mmCIF file of C-alpha atoms in Angstrom:
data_model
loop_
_atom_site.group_PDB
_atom_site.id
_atom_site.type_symbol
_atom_site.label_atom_id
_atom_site.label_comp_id
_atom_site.label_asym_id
_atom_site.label_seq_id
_atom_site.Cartn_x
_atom_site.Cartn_y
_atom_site.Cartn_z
ATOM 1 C CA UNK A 18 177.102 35.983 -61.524
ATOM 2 C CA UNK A 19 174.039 38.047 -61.064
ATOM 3 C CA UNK A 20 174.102 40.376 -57.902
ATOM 4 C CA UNK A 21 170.502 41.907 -56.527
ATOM 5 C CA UNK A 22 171.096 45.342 -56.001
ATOM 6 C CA UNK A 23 168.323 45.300 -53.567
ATOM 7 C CA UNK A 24 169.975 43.062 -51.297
ATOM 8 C CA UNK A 25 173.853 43.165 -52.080
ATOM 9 C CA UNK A 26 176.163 45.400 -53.651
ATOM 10 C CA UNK A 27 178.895 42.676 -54.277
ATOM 11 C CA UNK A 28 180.610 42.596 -51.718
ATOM 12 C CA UNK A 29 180.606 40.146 -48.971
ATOM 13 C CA UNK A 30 178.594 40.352 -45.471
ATOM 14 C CA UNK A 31 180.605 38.872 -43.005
ATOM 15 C CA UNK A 32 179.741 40.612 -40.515
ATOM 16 C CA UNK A 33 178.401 38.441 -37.820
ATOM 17 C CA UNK A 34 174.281 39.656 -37.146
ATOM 18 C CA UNK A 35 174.470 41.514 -40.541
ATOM 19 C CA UNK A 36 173.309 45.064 -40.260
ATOM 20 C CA UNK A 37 174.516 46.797 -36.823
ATOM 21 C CA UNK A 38 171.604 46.064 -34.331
ATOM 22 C CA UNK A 39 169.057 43.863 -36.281
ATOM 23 C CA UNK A 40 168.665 40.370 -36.172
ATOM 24 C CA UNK A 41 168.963 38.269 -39.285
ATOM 25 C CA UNK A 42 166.011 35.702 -40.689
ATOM 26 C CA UNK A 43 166.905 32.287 -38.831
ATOM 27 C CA UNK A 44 169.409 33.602 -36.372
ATOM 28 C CA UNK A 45 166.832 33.399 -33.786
ATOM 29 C CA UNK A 46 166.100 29.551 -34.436
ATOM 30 C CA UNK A 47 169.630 29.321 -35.017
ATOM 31 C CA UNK A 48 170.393 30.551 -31.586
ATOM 32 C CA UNK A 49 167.690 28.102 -29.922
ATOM 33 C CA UNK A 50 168.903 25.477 -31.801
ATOM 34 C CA UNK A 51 172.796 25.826 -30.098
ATOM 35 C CA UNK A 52 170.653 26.377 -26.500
ATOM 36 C CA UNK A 53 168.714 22.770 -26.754
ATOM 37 C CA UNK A 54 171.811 21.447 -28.414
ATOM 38 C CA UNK A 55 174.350 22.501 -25.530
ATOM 39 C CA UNK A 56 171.808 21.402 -23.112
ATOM 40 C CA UNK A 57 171.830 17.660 -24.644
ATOM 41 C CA UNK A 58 175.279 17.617 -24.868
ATOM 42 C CA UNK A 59 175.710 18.359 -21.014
ATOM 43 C CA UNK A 60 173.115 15.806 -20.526
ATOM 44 C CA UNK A 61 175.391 13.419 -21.979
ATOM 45 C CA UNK A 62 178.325 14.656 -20.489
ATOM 46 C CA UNK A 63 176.737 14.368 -16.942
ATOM 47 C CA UNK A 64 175.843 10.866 -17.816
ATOM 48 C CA UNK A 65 179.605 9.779 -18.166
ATOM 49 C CA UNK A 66 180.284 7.177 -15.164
ATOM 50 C CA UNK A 67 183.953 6.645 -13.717
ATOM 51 C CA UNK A 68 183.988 2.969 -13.164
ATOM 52 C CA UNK A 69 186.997 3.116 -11.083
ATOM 53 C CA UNK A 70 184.979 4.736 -8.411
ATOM 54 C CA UNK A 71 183.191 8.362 -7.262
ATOM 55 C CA UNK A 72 183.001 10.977 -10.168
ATOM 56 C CA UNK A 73 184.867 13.687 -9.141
ATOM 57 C CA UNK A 74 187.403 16.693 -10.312
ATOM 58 C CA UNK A 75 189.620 14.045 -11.891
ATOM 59 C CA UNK A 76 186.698 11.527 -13.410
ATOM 60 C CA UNK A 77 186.155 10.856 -17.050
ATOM 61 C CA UNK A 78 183.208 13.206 -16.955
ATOM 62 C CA UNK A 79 184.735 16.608 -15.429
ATOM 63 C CA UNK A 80 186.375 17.911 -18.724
ATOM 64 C CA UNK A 81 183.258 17.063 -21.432
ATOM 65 C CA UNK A 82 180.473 18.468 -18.258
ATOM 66 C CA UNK A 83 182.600 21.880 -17.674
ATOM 67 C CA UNK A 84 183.063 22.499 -21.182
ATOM 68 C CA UNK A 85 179.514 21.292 -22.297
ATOM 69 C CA UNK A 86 178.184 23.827 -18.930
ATOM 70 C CA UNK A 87 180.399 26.548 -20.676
ATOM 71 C CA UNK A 88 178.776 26.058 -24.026
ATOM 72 C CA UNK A 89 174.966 26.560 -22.676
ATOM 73 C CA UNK A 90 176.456 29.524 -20.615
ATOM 74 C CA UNK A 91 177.315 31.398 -23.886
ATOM 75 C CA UNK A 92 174.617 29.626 -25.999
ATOM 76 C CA UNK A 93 172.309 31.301 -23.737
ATOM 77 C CA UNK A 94 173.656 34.767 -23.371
ATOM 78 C CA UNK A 95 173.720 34.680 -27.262
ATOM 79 C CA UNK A 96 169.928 33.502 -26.993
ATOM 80 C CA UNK A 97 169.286 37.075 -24.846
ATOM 81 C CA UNK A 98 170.768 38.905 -26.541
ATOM 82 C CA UNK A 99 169.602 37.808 -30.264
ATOM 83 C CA UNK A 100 165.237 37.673 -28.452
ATOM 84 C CA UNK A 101 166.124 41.781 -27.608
ATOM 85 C CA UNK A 102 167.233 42.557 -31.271
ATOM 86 C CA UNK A 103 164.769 43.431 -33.968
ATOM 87 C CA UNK A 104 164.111 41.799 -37.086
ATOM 88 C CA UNK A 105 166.023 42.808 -39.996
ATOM 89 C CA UNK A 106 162.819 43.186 -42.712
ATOM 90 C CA UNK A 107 164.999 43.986 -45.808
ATOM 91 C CA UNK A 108 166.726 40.561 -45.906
ATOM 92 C CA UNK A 109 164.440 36.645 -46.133
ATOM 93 C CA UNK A 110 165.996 33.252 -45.556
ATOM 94 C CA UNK A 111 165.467 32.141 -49.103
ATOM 95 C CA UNK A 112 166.923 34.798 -50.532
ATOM 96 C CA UNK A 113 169.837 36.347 -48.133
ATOM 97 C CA UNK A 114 170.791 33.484 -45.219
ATOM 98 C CA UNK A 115 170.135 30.264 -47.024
ATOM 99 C CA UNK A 116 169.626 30.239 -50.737
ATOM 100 C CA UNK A 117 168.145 27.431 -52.982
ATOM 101 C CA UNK A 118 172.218 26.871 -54.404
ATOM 102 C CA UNK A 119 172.737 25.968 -50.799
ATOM 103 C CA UNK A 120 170.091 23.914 -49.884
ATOM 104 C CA UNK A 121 170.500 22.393 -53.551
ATOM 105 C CA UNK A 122 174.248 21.443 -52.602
ATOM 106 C CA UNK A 123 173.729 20.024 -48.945
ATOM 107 C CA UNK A 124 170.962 17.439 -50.498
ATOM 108 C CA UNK A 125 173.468 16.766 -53.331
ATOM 109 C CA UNK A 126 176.413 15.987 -50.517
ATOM 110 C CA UNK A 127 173.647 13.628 -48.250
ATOM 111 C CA UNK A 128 172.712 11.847 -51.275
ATOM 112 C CA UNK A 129 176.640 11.232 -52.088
ATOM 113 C CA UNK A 130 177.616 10.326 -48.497
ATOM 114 C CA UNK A 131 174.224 7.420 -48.977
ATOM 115 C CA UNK A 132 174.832 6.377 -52.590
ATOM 116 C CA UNK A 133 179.078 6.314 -52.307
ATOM 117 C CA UNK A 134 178.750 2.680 -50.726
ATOM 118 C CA UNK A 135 176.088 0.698 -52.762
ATOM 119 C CA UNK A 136 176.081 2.336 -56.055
ATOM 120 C CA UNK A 137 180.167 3.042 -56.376
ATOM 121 C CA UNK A 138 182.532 6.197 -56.396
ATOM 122 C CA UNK A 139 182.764 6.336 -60.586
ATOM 123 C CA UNK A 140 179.013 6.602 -60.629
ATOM 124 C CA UNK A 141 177.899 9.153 -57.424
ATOM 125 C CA UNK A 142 181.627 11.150 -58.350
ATOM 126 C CA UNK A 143 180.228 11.720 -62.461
ATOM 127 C CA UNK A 144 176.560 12.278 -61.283
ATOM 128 C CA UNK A 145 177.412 14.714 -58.690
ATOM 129 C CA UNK A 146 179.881 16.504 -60.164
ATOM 130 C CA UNK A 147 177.794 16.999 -63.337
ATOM 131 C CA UNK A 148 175.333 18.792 -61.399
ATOM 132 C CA UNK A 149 177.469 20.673 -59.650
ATOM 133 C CA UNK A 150 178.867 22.355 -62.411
ATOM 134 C CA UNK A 151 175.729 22.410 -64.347
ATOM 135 C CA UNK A 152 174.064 24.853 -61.850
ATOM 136 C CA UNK A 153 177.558 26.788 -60.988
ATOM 137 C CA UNK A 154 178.474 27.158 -64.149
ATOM 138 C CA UNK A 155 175.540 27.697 -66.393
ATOM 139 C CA UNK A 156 176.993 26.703 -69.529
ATOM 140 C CA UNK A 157 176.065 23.666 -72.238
ATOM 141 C CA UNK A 158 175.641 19.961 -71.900
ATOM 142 C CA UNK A 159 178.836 19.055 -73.643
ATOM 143 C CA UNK A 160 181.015 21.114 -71.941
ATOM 144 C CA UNK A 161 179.695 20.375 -68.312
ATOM 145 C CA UNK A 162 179.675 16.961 -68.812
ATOM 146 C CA UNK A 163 183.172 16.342 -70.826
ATOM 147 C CA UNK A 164 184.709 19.251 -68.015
ATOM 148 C CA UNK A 165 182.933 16.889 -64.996
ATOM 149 C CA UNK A 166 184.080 13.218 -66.578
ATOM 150 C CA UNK A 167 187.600 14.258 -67.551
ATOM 151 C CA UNK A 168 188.257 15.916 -63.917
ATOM 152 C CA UNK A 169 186.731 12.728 -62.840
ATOM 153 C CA UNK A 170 189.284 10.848 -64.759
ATOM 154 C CA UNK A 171 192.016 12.880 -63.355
ATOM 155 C CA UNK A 172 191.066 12.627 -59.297
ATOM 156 C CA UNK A 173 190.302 8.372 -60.681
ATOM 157 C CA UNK A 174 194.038 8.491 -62.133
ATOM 158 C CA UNK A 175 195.643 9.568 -59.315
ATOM 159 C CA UNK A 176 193.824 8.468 -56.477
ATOM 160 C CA UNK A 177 192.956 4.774 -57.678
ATOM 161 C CA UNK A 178 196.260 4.133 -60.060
ATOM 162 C CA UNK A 179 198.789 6.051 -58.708
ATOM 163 C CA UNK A 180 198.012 6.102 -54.525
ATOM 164 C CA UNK A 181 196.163 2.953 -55.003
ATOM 165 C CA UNK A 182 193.420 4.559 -52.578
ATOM 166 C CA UNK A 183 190.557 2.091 -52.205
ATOM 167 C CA UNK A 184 186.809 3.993 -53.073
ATOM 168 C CA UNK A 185 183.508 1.698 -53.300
ATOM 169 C CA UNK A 186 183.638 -0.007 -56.518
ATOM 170 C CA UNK A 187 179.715 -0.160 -56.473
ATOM 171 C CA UNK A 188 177.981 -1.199 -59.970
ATOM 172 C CA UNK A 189 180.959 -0.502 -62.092
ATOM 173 C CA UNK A 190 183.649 -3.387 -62.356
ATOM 174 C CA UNK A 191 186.774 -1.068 -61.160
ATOM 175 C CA UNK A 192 188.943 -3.828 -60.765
ATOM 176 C CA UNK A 193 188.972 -5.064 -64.427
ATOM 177 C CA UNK A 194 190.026 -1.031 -65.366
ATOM 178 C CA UNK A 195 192.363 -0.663 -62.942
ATOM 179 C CA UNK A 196 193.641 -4.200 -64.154
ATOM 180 C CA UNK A 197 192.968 -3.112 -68.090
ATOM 181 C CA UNK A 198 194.610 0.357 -67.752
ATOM 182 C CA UNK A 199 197.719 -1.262 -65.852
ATOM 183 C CA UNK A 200 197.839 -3.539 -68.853
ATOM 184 C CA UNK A 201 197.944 -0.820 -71.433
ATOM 185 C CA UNK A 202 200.324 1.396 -69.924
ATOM 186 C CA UNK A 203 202.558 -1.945 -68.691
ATOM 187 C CA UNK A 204 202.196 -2.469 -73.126
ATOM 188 C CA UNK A 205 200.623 -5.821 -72.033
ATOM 189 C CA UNK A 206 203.791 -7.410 -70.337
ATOM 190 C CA UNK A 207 202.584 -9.335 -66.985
#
């Protein structure tokens, strides 16, 4: 692991809003984002009918409408208060808040969840975690892929064999190895 000694020392940054009185890159979007997002959720709370007559303290909607009014309450007091801060100028998105590793991963996790079904778990499961430990490991071919198929083997094993867990078969005919590997390790008795 590489640190930038221009923008980290080593050691984590937990500390909500970063640097004591600044304003991180994004927070402000971030902050509008939770605003418009509380608003549509009280929206939709609001639009919650009791069908057993008038909507009132004890209706279907009171719970989700105070707790969705609650949530734009404090999403916009943290709006306020995040406009009045200024911009922290030693730190960018790219770099500090949302790094290419990250974006890199959250693609790699929407193309799983949208492959898993028509193209199989064997498949997606090798492909992604070859990547994976391609770019966090940063060592050779052979050892990423033989370290990413035989862990893939192993979670296969026990998940498939011994839990019997159901995952997408997709392209690859899973039941003739589950039905081949039962065979081998039954020494071909049926």
């Amino acid at each position: 692991m590489r640190i930038d000694p221009d923008h980290h020392d080593g050691t984590s940054d937990a500390t909500p809003g970063g640097e004591q009185g600044k304003r991180r890159p994004g927070e402000l979007v971030f902050a509008g984002f939770l605003l418009l997002a509380s608003l549509y959720l009280t929206r939709d709370a609001w639009g919650i009918e009791n069908s057993f007559g008038p909507n009132g303290l004890s209706s279907p909607r009171s719970i989700p409408l105070a707790t969705t009014v609650v949530m734009v309450i404090s999403a916009a007091l943290v709006l306020f208060r995040t406009v009045r801060l200024p911009l922290d100028r030693s730190e960018t998105v790219m770099k500090d808040i949302l790094p290419w590793t990250v974006i890199l991963f959250v693609g790699l996790l929407v193309g799983y969840g949208v492959l898993l079904r028509p193209v199989g778990f064997l498949p997606v499961s090798a492909l992604f975690l070859i990547v994976a430990i391609k770019v966090l490991g940063r060592r050779g071919w052979p050892w990423t892929i033989g370290i990413a198929l035989l862990s893939l083997l192993i979670i296969w094993l026990i998940f498939r064999i011994v839990f019997s867990v159901l995952m997408p078969a997709g392209i690859v005919p899973e039941a003739e190895l589950v039905q081949a590997f039962r065979a081998l390790v039954s020494g071909g008795a049926q």
